[in-house]
Amino acid sequence: MSYSGTPQPAPPPAYNYPSIPGTDFSRAPLDLFRTAVAAQVNRAIPTLSLDKIFDGVDILKKEGDFCVAMPRFRLGGKPDDWCKKVVDAFEPDECIESVKQAGAFLYFNAKPETFARVVLSTIERETYHTESKLPEYGLNKSGSGKSVLIEYSSPNIAKQFHIGHLRSTIIGQFLINLYQANGWKTIATNYLGDWGKQFGLIAVGFEKYGSEEALEKDAIKHLYEVYVKINKDADTDPAVHDAARAYFKRMEDGDESALKQWRVWREHSIEKYREEYARLNVHFDLYLGESTVSREYLNNAVDRLEEVGLVTGAEDGAKLIDLEKYKLGKAVVRKKDGTTLYLTRDIGGAIERYDKYKPDKMIYVISSQQDMHVAQFIKVVTLLGYPWADRLQHVNYGLVLGMSTRKGTAVFLDDIIREATEVMHEQMKKNEEKYAAVEDPEVTSRELGITAIKIQDMQAKRINNYTFNWTRMLSFEGDTGPYLQYAHVRLSSMARKNPELLPLPAAASINTDKISEPKAREIIMLLASYPDVVKTALDKLEPSGVVTFCFKLSHAISSAWELLAVKGEADVEKAQARLWLFLTAKDVLGAAMRLLSLTPLERM
């Protein structure tokens, strides 16, 4: 139930504007006002189509709420004259109250009370009164009927979750959330590093250093210890590598005695990873791996490569693909001993996935360090003639530089989260009164720490490298994760601090004339723009735009507390309207944070 206490609000009013494909007045308030602007321009210039004008309506200009740059339409003659024609034909309507010309530009202003009511009531309705019973403001149905399979995270089994896999995990989960927000069906896929000679090494090492008791207690930790010890042995004894290769060959040949122990390690690893992912708000539909690519698809991939003449032999008996003419070098698809490599398994795996799930798009979230490998993989699938090869997409990202614990030790996710949690917990304890009101300080401090890590990662464009910075990341000042959580917590406190104003009147009864201040207008325009932020993020597959939106909204709210005071405001109608504004701002900030896979906090 919403803050008004109304079980079900009135349906959105009908507006007498033409329909433009891809718009939805009931979900995206700016669609309504952009259409209203487009209708004004179209009335004066009927040869200019509504959808073309709509695409040319910009928002958040200082000179007005909406801007139309006439030169972009290339109508011939002087753009200024076309602008004058629009101004002369202008008639105020239920949404747009005025227009002014500045050279070749037109600036339109929405009716303040209508704009505020439409935006805030849409947010309330789409947050609290949806068929799904879940918040839906910002969501759209543009991807309805389509599906996307996204592969991300992909850690190596039998090893602790290394921080190097964190970026793929964070970006991949954001993309899953983003495609769902745009109406797509998603298949979240974790393609584990669960095959290869390294498992032969672990097997050889386990015979020498392994302990079933230690394995039961903490499988990942113990197997990593074994791996480190046997690698040290292998540095001085080449026979260790020979034994590892022989063991892995047995695995590839389906030797049950070699596979039995490996399966135990794989299950233990997945169990541990599920716990790690749950803490990060990350969830997978499929746990696949190099091992799960069927032998049939592997063999068919190599056979087909040979059929189309892509395979050549190397002197040592290995099989190669020559991609030199595409400036992609050469790649081995099968070693001389018959074992397969990453590329072969990626090709076979892609074919198998497409046959099974028929997705409209398959996305691979993999580091830019692997650009060549992924480019080779996609090129080979294309050369094999699969018509769906153009559905494969590589979403890459840069490196995290200098990432270690504050003491400079080896970096595993557990260590980073533990340290971030400790720092946040200490910060929370400094305010005894607020700390006492927090239901579970340990969980809250961990969420703060995880938010800090994620926001630092998603702040810049994903392709950029960034330097991991403990001090900046954990600060409550500036554009950081803790600052975002603080902004949400402060908005959440508004209901607790003003109980005498609750429940608010029904949306239709709140006097939106009372929130006409420029600062209120700025916040309302930001809230209205959120559905556009979601669409733009899908176009670019970038989390940074959503992070920027969160900070813009948080900064606008931060500068509004005194200008739009609720507590102590004698005018009850004004206090109610302002409270409604802040509560809807909380809903939108929370929605954007959840899109980024964060858990918005109510207290801290």
Coordinates of C-alpha atoms in Angstrom, one line a residue:
M1 CA 0.0 0.0 0.0
S2 CA 1.3 3.5 -0.9
Y3 CA 1.9 6.4 1.5
S4 CA -1.6 7.7 0.7
G5 CA -3.1 4.6 2.2
T6 CA -5.2 4.3 -1.0
P7 CA -5.6 0.6 -1.9
Q8 CA -5.9 1.3 -5.6
P9 CA -5.5 4.8 -7.2
A10 CA -7.6 6.1 -10.1
P11 CA -6.3 5.0 -13.5
P12 CA -4.2 7.5 -15.4
P13 CA -6.3 10.1 -17.2
A14 CA -6.7 9.8 -21.0
Y15 CA -5.0 12.6 -23.0
N16 CA -6.0 13.7 -26.4
Y17 CA -2.6 13.3 -28.1
P18 CA -1.8 11.0 -31.1
S19 CA 0.0 7.8 -30.3
I20 CA 3.7 7.5 -31.3
P21 CA 5.2 4.0 -31.6
G22 CA 7.3 3.0 -28.6
T23 CA 5.8 5.5 -26.2
D24 CA 3.8 4.6 -23.1
F25 CA 2.1 7.5 -21.2
S26 CA 1.1 5.2 -18.4
R27 CA 4.7 4.2 -17.5
A28 CA 6.9 7.0 -18.8
P29 CA 5.7 10.6 -17.9
L30 CA 8.2 12.3 -20.3
D31 CA 6.6 10.3 -23.2
L32 CA 3.4 12.3 -22.6
F33 CA 5.0 15.7 -22.4
R34 CA 7.4 15.1 -25.4
T35 CA 4.4 14.0 -27.4
A36 CA 2.6 17.2 -26.4
V37 CA 5.5 19.2 -27.6
A38 CA 5.7 17.2 -30.8
A39 CA 2.0 17.8 -31.4
Q40 CA 2.6 21.6 -31.1
V41 CA 5.4 21.5 -33.7
N42 CA 3.4 19.2 -36.0
R43 CA 0.4 21.5 -35.9
A44 CA 2.6 24.3 -37.4
I45 CA 4.7 22.1 -39.7
P46 CA 2.5 19.1 -40.7
T47 CA 5.1 17.9 -43.2
L48 CA 7.4 17.0 -40.2
S49 CA 6.3 13.6 -38.8
L50 CA 5.4 13.3 -35.1
D51 CA 7.9 10.5 -34.4
K52 CA 10.7 12.5 -35.9
I53 CA 9.8 15.6 -33.8
F54 CA 9.5 13.4 -30.7
D55 CA 13.0 12.1 -31.2
G56 CA 14.2 15.7 -31.4
V57 CA 12.7 16.8 -28.1
D58 CA 15.5 17.3 -25.5
I59 CA 14.9 17.8 -21.7
L60 CA 16.5 19.6 -18.8
K61 CA 17.5 22.8 -20.6
K62 CA 17.9 25.9 -18.4
E63 CA 15.8 28.0 -20.8
G64 CA 12.9 25.7 -20.5
D65 CA 11.7 22.2 -19.7
F66 CA 11.9 21.0 -23.3
C67 CA 14.0 22.1 -26.2
V68 CA 13.6 21.5 -30.0
A69 CA 16.6 22.4 -32.2
M70 CA 15.1 23.2 -35.5
P71 CA 18.3 22.8 -37.7
R72 CA 18.3 19.1 -37.0
F73 CA 15.3 18.6 -39.2
R74 CA 16.9 20.1 -42.3
L75 CA 13.7 21.6 -43.6
G76 CA 15.3 24.0 -46.0
G77 CA 15.1 27.8 -45.6
K78 CA 16.0 29.5 -42.3
P79 CA 15.4 27.5 -39.1
D80 CA 14.5 30.7 -37.3
D81 CA 11.6 31.2 -39.7
W82 CA 10.3 27.7 -39.0
C83 CA 10.6 28.4 -35.2
K84 CA 8.5 31.6 -35.6
K85 CA 5.9 29.6 -37.4
V86 CA 5.6 27.2 -34.4
V87 CA 5.4 30.1 -32.0
D88 CA 2.7 31.8 -34.0
A89 CA 0.6 28.6 -34.1
F90 CA 1.1 27.7 -30.5
E91 CA -1.9 27.2 -28.3
P92 CA -1.5 26.3 -24.6
D93 CA -3.1 22.9 -23.7
E94 CA -3.5 20.6 -20.8
C95 CA 0.3 19.8 -20.6
I96 CA 2.2 22.6 -22.2
E97 CA 1.7 26.2 -21.1
S98 CA 4.2 28.3 -23.1
V99 CA 6.9 28.4 -25.8
K100 CA 9.6 30.9 -26.5
Q101 CA 12.0 31.2 -29.4
A102 CA 15.8 31.8 -29.1
G103 CA 17.1 31.9 -32.7
A104 CA 16.9 28.4 -34.2
F105 CA 15.7 26.9 -30.9
L106 CA 12.3 26.5 -29.3
Y107 CA 11.9 26.2 -25.5
F108 CA 8.6 24.7 -24.2
N109 CA 7.5 24.8 -20.5
A110 CA 5.1 22.2 -19.1
K111 CA 2.2 23.3 -16.8
P112 CA 3.9 23.0 -13.4
E113 CA 0.9 21.6 -11.5
T114 CA 0.1 19.1 -14.2
F115 CA 3.7 18.1 -14.7
A116 CA 4.2 17.4 -10.9
R117 CA 0.9 15.5 -10.6
V118 CA 1.5 13.3 -13.6
V119 CA 5.1 12.5 -12.7
L120 CA 4.5 11.8 -9.0
S121 CA 1.2 9.9 -9.4
T122 CA 2.8 7.7 -12.2
I123 CA 5.7 6.8 -9.8
E124 CA 3.3 6.0 -7.0
R125 CA 1.0 3.9 -9.2
E126 CA 3.9 2.0 -10.9
T127 CA 5.6 1.4 -7.6
Y128 CA 2.7 0.3 -5.4
H129 CA -0.2 -0.7 -7.6
T130 CA 1.0 -3.0 -10.3
E131 CA -0.4 -6.4 -11.4
S132 CA 2.9 -8.1 -10.4
K133 CA 2.7 -6.5 -6.9
L134 CA 6.4 -5.4 -7.5
P135 CA 7.8 -1.9 -8.2
E136 CA 7.8 -1.3 -11.9
Y137 CA 8.5 2.4 -12.4
G138 CA 11.2 2.7 -15.0
L139 CA 10.4 -0.6 -16.6
N140 CA 9.2 -1.0 -20.2
K141 CA 8.1 -3.8 -22.6
S142 CA 10.3 -3.0 -25.5
G143 CA 11.9 -6.5 -25.4
S144 CA 8.7 -8.4 -25.0
G145 CA 9.0 -11.8 -26.7
K146 CA 12.8 -11.7 -26.9
S147 CA 15.4 -13.6 -24.9
V148 CA 19.0 -13.0 -24.1
L149 CA 21.6 -15.4 -22.7
I150 CA 24.4 -13.7 -20.8
E151 CA 27.5 -15.4 -19.7
Y152 CA 29.4 -13.7 -16.8
S153 CA 31.5 -14.2 -13.7
S154 CA 33.0 -17.5 -14.8
P155 CA 35.4 -18.2 -11.9
N156 CA 37.7 -21.3 -11.8
I157 CA 36.4 -24.1 -9.6
A158 CA 38.6 -25.4 -6.7
K159 CA 39.8 -21.9 -6.1
Q160 CA 38.6 -19.1 -3.9
F161 CA 36.6 -16.4 -5.7
H162 CA 39.4 -14.1 -7.0
I163 CA 38.7 -10.4 -7.2
G164 CA 39.7 -10.5 -10.9
H165 CA 36.3 -12.1 -11.6
L166 CA 34.4 -9.4 -9.7
R167 CA 34.0 -7.0 -12.6
S168 CA 32.5 -9.6 -14.9
T169 CA 30.1 -10.6 -12.0
I170 CA 29.0 -7.0 -11.3
I171 CA 28.6 -5.9 -14.9
G172 CA 26.9 -9.2 -15.9
Q173 CA 24.3 -9.0 -13.1
F174 CA 23.6 -5.4 -14.1
L175 CA 23.0 -6.5 -17.7
I176 CA 20.6 -9.2 -16.5
N177 CA 18.6 -6.7 -14.4
L178 CA 18.7 -4.2 -17.3
Y179 CA 17.4 -6.6 -20.0
Q180 CA 14.6 -7.7 -17.6
A181 CA 13.8 -4.0 -17.0
N182 CA 13.4 -3.6 -20.7
G183 CA 11.0 -6.6 -21.0
W184 CA 13.4 -9.3 -22.2
K185 CA 13.5 -12.9 -20.9
T186 CA 17.0 -13.5 -19.5
I187 CA 19.1 -16.6 -19.0
A188 CA 21.9 -15.9 -16.5
T189 CA 24.8 -18.2 -17.2
N190 CA 27.9 -19.0 -15.2
Y191 CA 30.5 -20.7 -17.4
L192 CA 32.8 -22.2 -14.9
G193 CA 36.5 -22.8 -15.5
D194 CA 36.1 -26.4 -14.6
W195 CA 38.2 -28.2 -17.2
G196 CA 41.9 -28.4 -18.3
K197 CA 45.3 -29.5 -17.2
Q198 CA 45.1 -27.5 -13.9
F199 CA 42.7 -30.1 -12.6
G200 CA 45.2 -32.8 -13.5
L201 CA 47.6 -30.8 -11.3
I202 CA 45.2 -30.6 -8.4
A203 CA 44.6 -34.4 -8.7
V204 CA 48.3 -35.1 -8.6
G205 CA 48.7 -32.6 -5.7
F206 CA 45.7 -34.1 -3.8
E207 CA 47.3 -37.5 -3.8
K208 CA 50.3 -36.0 -2.1
Y209 CA 48.9 -33.2 0.1
G210 CA 45.2 -33.8 0.2
S211 CA 43.0 -34.4 3.3
E212 CA 39.4 -35.6 3.1
E213 CA 38.8 -34.0 6.5
A214 CA 40.1 -30.6 5.4
L215 CA 38.1 -31.0 2.2
E216 CA 34.9 -31.4 4.1
K217 CA 35.7 -28.5 6.4
D218 CA 36.5 -25.9 3.6
A219 CA 36.8 -27.5 0.2
I220 CA 37.8 -24.3 -1.7
K221 CA 40.4 -23.2 0.8
H222 CA 42.0 -26.7 1.0
L223 CA 42.1 -27.3 -2.8
Y224 CA 43.7 -23.9 -3.3
E225 CA 46.3 -24.8 -0.7
V226 CA 47.0 -28.1 -2.6
Y227 CA 47.2 -26.2 -5.9
V228 CA 49.8 -23.8 -4.5
K229 CA 51.9 -26.6 -3.1
I230 CA 51.9 -28.8 -6.2
N231 CA 52.7 -25.8 -8.4
K232 CA 55.7 -25.1 -6.3
D233 CA 56.8 -28.8 -6.8
A234 CA 56.2 -28.5 -10.5
D235 CA 58.6 -25.5 -10.7
T236 CA 61.5 -27.9 -9.9
D237 CA 60.1 -31.2 -11.2
P238 CA 58.9 -31.5 -14.8
A239 CA 57.5 -34.9 -14.1
V240 CA 54.6 -33.3 -12.2
H241 CA 53.4 -31.6 -15.4
D242 CA 53.6 -34.9 -17.3
A243 CA 51.5 -36.6 -14.6
A244 CA 49.0 -33.7 -14.7
R245 CA 48.7 -33.9 -18.5
A246 CA 48.2 -37.7 -18.3
Y247 CA 45.5 -37.3 -15.6
F248 CA 43.6 -34.7 -17.6
K249 CA 43.8 -36.9 -20.7
R250 CA 42.0 -39.6 -18.7
M251 CA 39.4 -37.1 -17.8
E252 CA 38.9 -36.1 -21.4
D253 CA 38.6 -39.8 -22.3
G254 CA 35.8 -40.3 -19.8
D255 CA 37.8 -42.4 -17.3
E256 CA 35.3 -42.6 -14.4
S257 CA 38.0 -43.1 -11.8
A258 CA 39.6 -39.8 -12.8
L259 CA 36.2 -37.9 -13.0
K260 CA 34.8 -39.0 -9.6
Q261 CA 37.0 -36.8 -7.4
W262 CA 36.7 -33.9 -9.9
R263 CA 32.9 -34.0 -9.6
V264 CA 33.1 -33.7 -5.8
W265 CA 35.4 -30.6 -6.2
R266 CA 33.0 -29.1 -8.7
E267 CA 30.0 -29.5 -6.5
H268 CA 31.8 -28.1 -3.4
S269 CA 32.9 -25.1 -5.5
I270 CA 29.5 -24.3 -6.8
E271 CA 28.0 -24.6 -3.3
K272 CA 30.6 -22.1 -2.0
Y273 CA 30.1 -19.7 -5.0
R274 CA 26.3 -19.7 -4.4
E275 CA 26.9 -18.3 -1.0
E276 CA 29.3 -15.6 -2.4
Y277 CA 26.8 -14.7 -5.1
A278 CA 23.9 -14.4 -2.7
R279 CA 25.8 -11.8 -0.7
L280 CA 26.3 -9.8 -3.9
N281 CA 22.7 -10.0 -5.0
V282 CA 23.8 -12.1 -8.0
H283 CA 21.8 -15.1 -9.2
F284 CA 22.3 -17.6 -12.0
D285 CA 19.8 -19.8 -13.9
L286 CA 22.6 -22.0 -15.3
Y287 CA 25.9 -23.3 -13.9
L288 CA 27.6 -24.5 -17.0
G289 CA 31.3 -25.0 -17.7
E290 CA 33.9 -26.1 -20.1
S291 CA 33.2 -29.7 -18.9
T292 CA 29.5 -29.5 -19.8
V293 CA 30.0 -29.0 -23.5
S294 CA 29.0 -32.3 -24.9
R295 CA 31.6 -34.4 -26.7
E296 CA 29.2 -34.6 -29.7
Y297 CA 29.2 -30.8 -30.1
L298 CA 33.0 -30.6 -29.6
N299 CA 33.7 -33.2 -32.3
N300 CA 31.1 -31.7 -34.6
A301 CA 32.8 -28.3 -34.2
V302 CA 36.2 -29.6 -35.2
D303 CA 34.8 -31.7 -38.0
R304 CA 32.9 -28.8 -39.4
L305 CA 36.0 -26.6 -39.2
E306 CA 37.8 -29.1 -41.3
E307 CA 34.9 -29.5 -43.8
V308 CA 34.9 -25.7 -44.6
G309 CA 38.7 -25.7 -44.9
L310 CA 39.5 -23.6 -41.9
V311 CA 41.8 -26.1 -40.2
T312 CA 45.5 -26.6 -41.0
G313 CA 48.0 -28.9 -39.3
A314 CA 51.0 -27.8 -37.3
E315 CA 54.4 -29.5 -37.3
D316 CA 53.8 -31.0 -33.8
G317 CA 50.5 -32.5 -34.9
A318 CA 48.1 -29.9 -33.4
K319 CA 45.2 -28.5 -35.4
L320 CA 45.2 -24.8 -36.1
I321 CA 42.8 -22.2 -37.6
D322 CA 44.5 -19.6 -39.7
L323 CA 42.7 -16.2 -39.3
E324 CA 45.6 -14.1 -40.4
K325 CA 43.7 -12.5 -43.3
Y326 CA 41.3 -11.1 -40.7
K327 CA 44.2 -9.8 -38.6
L328 CA 43.2 -12.3 -35.9
G329 CA 46.4 -14.5 -36.0
K330 CA 46.3 -18.3 -35.7
A331 CA 44.5 -20.3 -33.0
V332 CA 44.9 -23.9 -31.9
V333 CA 41.6 -25.9 -31.8
R334 CA 43.0 -29.3 -30.8
K335 CA 46.3 -30.3 -29.2
K336 CA 48.5 -33.1 -30.6
D337 CA 47.3 -35.5 -27.9
G338 CA 43.7 -34.9 -29.0
T339 CA 42.6 -32.8 -26.0
T340 CA 40.5 -29.6 -26.7
L341 CA 41.2 -26.0 -25.9
Y342 CA 39.2 -23.0 -24.7
L343 CA 38.4 -21.9 -28.3
T344 CA 37.1 -25.3 -29.3
R345 CA 34.9 -25.6 -26.2
D346 CA 33.6 -22.0 -26.7
I347 CA 32.6 -22.8 -30.3
G348 CA 31.0 -26.1 -29.4
G349 CA 29.3 -24.5 -26.3
A350 CA 27.8 -21.6 -28.4
I351 CA 26.3 -24.1 -30.9
E352 CA 24.9 -26.2 -28.1
R353 CA 23.4 -23.2 -26.3
Y354 CA 21.8 -21.9 -29.4
D355 CA 20.3 -25.3 -30.3
K356 CA 18.9 -25.6 -26.8
Y357 CA 17.7 -22.1 -25.9
K358 CA 17.3 -20.2 -29.3
P359 CA 18.1 -16.8 -27.7
D360 CA 17.8 -13.6 -29.7
K361 CA 21.1 -12.5 -28.3
M362 CA 24.1 -14.2 -26.6
I363 CA 26.3 -11.9 -24.6
Y364 CA 29.8 -12.7 -23.2
V365 CA 31.0 -10.4 -20.4
I366 CA 34.7 -11.0 -20.6
S367 CA 37.7 -8.7 -19.9
S368 CA 39.3 -6.6 -22.6
Q369 CA 42.4 -8.7 -22.1
Q370 CA 40.6 -11.5 -23.9
D371 CA 39.5 -9.3 -26.9
M372 CA 41.6 -11.3 -29.3
H373 CA 40.3 -14.7 -28.1
V374 CA 36.6 -13.5 -28.2
A375 CA 37.1 -12.0 -31.7
Q376 CA 38.6 -15.3 -32.9
F377 CA 35.7 -17.2 -31.4
I378 CA 33.0 -15.0 -33.0
K379 CA 34.8 -14.9 -36.4
V380 CA 35.1 -18.7 -36.5
V381 CA 31.3 -19.1 -35.7
T382 CA 30.6 -16.6 -38.5
L383 CA 32.9 -18.4 -41.0
L384 CA 31.1 -21.7 -40.1
G385 CA 28.0 -20.2 -41.6
Y386 CA 25.7 -20.2 -38.6
P387 CA 23.0 -17.6 -39.4
W388 CA 22.8 -16.7 -35.7
A389 CA 26.5 -15.7 -35.4
D390 CA 25.4 -12.0 -35.5
R391 CA 23.6 -12.6 -32.3
L392 CA 26.9 -13.1 -30.4
Q393 CA 28.2 -10.0 -28.6
H394 CA 31.3 -9.3 -26.5
V395 CA 30.7 -6.8 -23.6
N396 CA 34.3 -6.1 -22.5
Y397 CA 35.7 -4.1 -19.6
G398 CA 39.0 -2.7 -18.3
L399 CA 41.3 -3.8 -15.5
V400 CA 41.1 -3.1 -11.8
L401 CA 44.6 -1.7 -10.9
G402 CA 46.2 -2.0 -7.5
M403 CA 43.4 -4.1 -6.0
S404 CA 44.6 -5.7 -2.8
T405 CA 43.6 -5.7 0.9
R406 CA 44.8 -2.7 2.8
K407 CA 47.7 -4.8 4.1
G408 CA 48.6 -5.7 0.5
T409 CA 47.9 -9.4 0.8
A410 CA 46.5 -11.8 -1.9
V411 CA 43.1 -10.6 -3.1
F412 CA 40.0 -12.8 -2.7
L413 CA 36.5 -11.4 -2.6
D414 CA 36.0 -12.6 1.0
D415 CA 39.0 -10.5 2.2
I416 CA 37.8 -7.4 0.4
I417 CA 34.2 -7.6 1.7
R418 CA 35.4 -8.4 5.2
E419 CA 37.6 -5.3 5.4
A420 CA 35.0 -3.0 3.8
T421 CA 32.4 -4.3 6.3
E422 CA 34.8 -3.7 9.3
V423 CA 35.4 -0.1 8.2
M424 CA 31.7 0.6 7.7
H425 CA 30.8 -1.0 11.0
E426 CA 33.3 1.3 12.8
Q427 CA 31.8 4.4 11.0
M428 CA 28.3 3.4 12.1
K429 CA 29.3 3.0 15.7
K430 CA 30.3 6.7 15.9
N431 CA 26.6 7.7 16.1
E432 CA 25.3 5.7 19.1
E433 CA 21.7 6.8 18.8
K434 CA 21.4 5.8 15.1
Y435 CA 23.4 2.6 15.6
A436 CA 21.0 1.5 18.3
A437 CA 18.1 1.8 15.9
V438 CA 19.7 -0.4 13.3
E439 CA 18.1 -3.9 13.4
D440 CA 21.2 -5.9 12.3
P441 CA 24.4 -3.7 12.2
E442 CA 26.5 -6.6 10.8
V443 CA 24.3 -7.1 7.7
T444 CA 23.9 -3.3 7.3
S445 CA 27.7 -2.7 7.4
R446 CA 28.2 -5.5 5.0
E447 CA 25.7 -4.0 2.5
L448 CA 27.5 -0.6 2.9
G449 CA 30.8 -2.3 2.1
I450 CA 29.4 -4.1 -0.9
T451 CA 27.8 -1.0 -2.2
A452 CA 31.1 0.8 -1.9
I453 CA 32.9 -1.9 -3.9
K454 CA 30.2 -2.0 -6.6
I455 CA 29.8 1.7 -7.1
Q456 CA 33.5 2.3 -7.4
D457 CA 33.5 -0.4 -10.1
M458 CA 30.5 0.9 -12.1
Q459 CA 31.2 4.6 -11.8
A460 CA 33.3 5.0 -14.9
K461 CA 32.7 3.6 -18.4
R462 CA 33.3 -0.2 -18.2
I463 CA 36.1 -0.2 -20.8
N464 CA 38.2 2.1 -18.7
N465 CA 40.8 0.7 -16.3
Y466 CA 40.5 2.1 -12.8
T467 CA 42.6 2.2 -9.7
F468 CA 41.1 0.6 -6.6
N469 CA 41.2 3.2 -3.8
W470 CA 40.2 2.1 -0.3
T471 CA 40.0 5.7 1.1
R472 CA 37.8 7.1 -1.6
M473 CA 35.7 4.0 -1.9
L474 CA 34.6 4.0 1.7
S475 CA 34.1 7.7 2.2
F476 CA 30.6 9.1 3.0
E477 CA 31.5 12.2 1.1
G478 CA 31.6 12.7 -2.7
D479 CA 30.3 10.3 -5.3
T480 CA 30.7 7.0 -3.4
G481 CA 28.5 4.0 -2.6
P482 CA 28.1 4.9 1.1
Y483 CA 27.0 8.4 0.1
L484 CA 24.2 6.9 -2.1
Q485 CA 23.1 4.6 0.8
Y486 CA 23.1 7.7 3.1
A487 CA 20.9 9.6 0.6
H488 CA 18.4 6.7 0.5
V489 CA 18.4 6.3 4.3
R490 CA 17.7 10.0 4.8
L491 CA 14.8 9.8 2.3
S492 CA 13.5 6.7 4.2
S493 CA 13.5 8.7 7.5
M494 CA 11.0 11.2 6.1
A495 CA 8.1 9.0 6.8
R496 CA 9.3 8.1 10.3
K497 CA 10.0 11.8 11.1
N498 CA 6.6 13.1 9.9
P499 CA 4.0 10.6 11.1
E500 CA 1.4 13.4 11.6
L501 CA 1.3 13.8 7.8
L502 CA 0.6 10.2 7.1
P503 CA -1.3 8.7 5.5
L504 CA -1.1 11.3 2.7
P505 CA -4.3 12.2 0.8
A506 CA -5.0 10.3 -2.4
A507 CA -2.7 11.5 -5.2
A508 CA -5.5 13.4 -7.0
S509 CA -6.1 15.4 -3.8
I510 CA -2.5 16.5 -3.1
N511 CA -2.1 20.2 -4.1
T512 CA 0.9 20.1 -6.5
D513 CA 0.7 23.9 -6.9
K514 CA 2.5 23.9 -3.6
I515 CA 5.7 22.4 -5.1
S516 CA 6.4 24.9 -7.8
E517 CA 9.9 26.0 -6.6
P518 CA 12.8 25.6 -9.1
K519 CA 14.5 23.0 -6.9
A520 CA 11.3 21.0 -6.7
R521 CA 10.9 21.3 -10.5
E522 CA 14.5 20.0 -10.9
I523 CA 13.9 17.0 -8.8
I524 CA 10.6 16.2 -10.5
M525 CA 12.3 16.4 -13.9
L526 CA 15.0 14.0 -12.7
L527 CA 12.4 11.6 -11.4
A528 CA 10.5 11.8 -14.7
S529 CA 13.7 11.0 -16.7
Y530 CA 14.3 7.6 -15.0
P531 CA 12.5 5.5 -17.6
D532 CA 14.7 7.2 -20.3
V533 CA 17.8 6.4 -18.2
V534 CA 16.8 2.7 -18.3
K535 CA 16.3 2.7 -22.1
T536 CA 19.6 4.6 -22.7
A537 CA 21.5 2.1 -20.5
L538 CA 20.3 -0.7 -22.7
D539 CA 21.5 1.1 -25.9
K540 CA 25.0 1.5 -24.4
L541 CA 25.1 -1.6 -22.1
E542 CA 26.7 0.7 -19.5
P543 CA 26.0 0.8 -15.8
S544 CA 27.8 4.2 -15.4
G545 CA 24.8 6.2 -16.8
V546 CA 22.6 4.7 -14.1
V547 CA 25.2 5.5 -11.4
T548 CA 25.4 9.1 -12.7
F549 CA 21.6 9.4 -12.5
C550 CA 21.7 8.1 -8.8
F551 CA 24.3 10.8 -7.9
K552 CA 22.4 13.6 -9.7
L553 CA 19.2 12.7 -7.9
S554 CA 21.0 12.4 -4.6
H555 CA 22.8 15.8 -5.0
A556 CA 19.5 17.5 -6.0
I557 CA 17.8 16.1 -2.9
S558 CA 20.7 17.0 -0.6
S559 CA 20.5 20.6 -1.7
A560 CA 16.7 20.6 -1.2
W561 CA 16.3 19.7 2.5
E562 CA 16.2 23.4 3.7
L563 CA 14.6 24.9 0.6
L564 CA 11.8 22.3 0.7
A565 CA 11.5 21.7 4.5
V566 CA 8.7 19.5 5.7
K567 CA 9.2 19.5 9.4
G568 CA 7.9 22.7 10.9
E569 CA 6.1 23.9 7.7
A570 CA 2.9 25.6 8.9
D571 CA 1.1 25.1 5.6
V572 CA -0.1 21.5 5.8
E573 CA -0.9 21.2 2.1
K574 CA 2.6 22.4 1.3
A575 CA 4.1 20.0 3.8
Q576 CA 2.1 17.1 2.3
A577 CA 3.1 17.9 -1.2
R578 CA 6.8 18.2 -0.3
L579 CA 6.7 14.9 1.7
W580 CA 5.1 13.2 -1.3
L581 CA 7.9 14.5 -3.5
F582 CA 10.6 13.1 -1.1
L583 CA 8.9 9.8 -0.7
T584 CA 8.6 9.3 -4.5
A585 CA 12.2 10.3 -4.8
K586 CA 13.1 7.5 -2.4
D587 CA 11.1 5.1 -4.6
V588 CA 13.0 6.1 -7.7
L589 CA 16.4 6.2 -6.1
G590 CA 15.7 2.7 -4.7
A591 CA 14.6 1.4 -8.1
A592 CA 17.8 2.7 -9.7
M593 CA 19.9 1.2 -6.9
R594 CA 18.2 -2.2 -7.3
L595 CA 18.9 -2.1 -11.1
L596 CA 22.6 -1.8 -10.1
S597 CA 22.1 -4.9 -7.9
L598 CA 22.4 -2.9 -4.7
T599 CA 20.2 -3.4 -1.6
P600 CA 18.8 0.1 -0.6
L601 CA 19.1 0.5 3.2
E602 CA 16.3 2.0 5.4
R603 CA 18.6 2.8 8.4
M604 CA 22.3 3.0 9.0

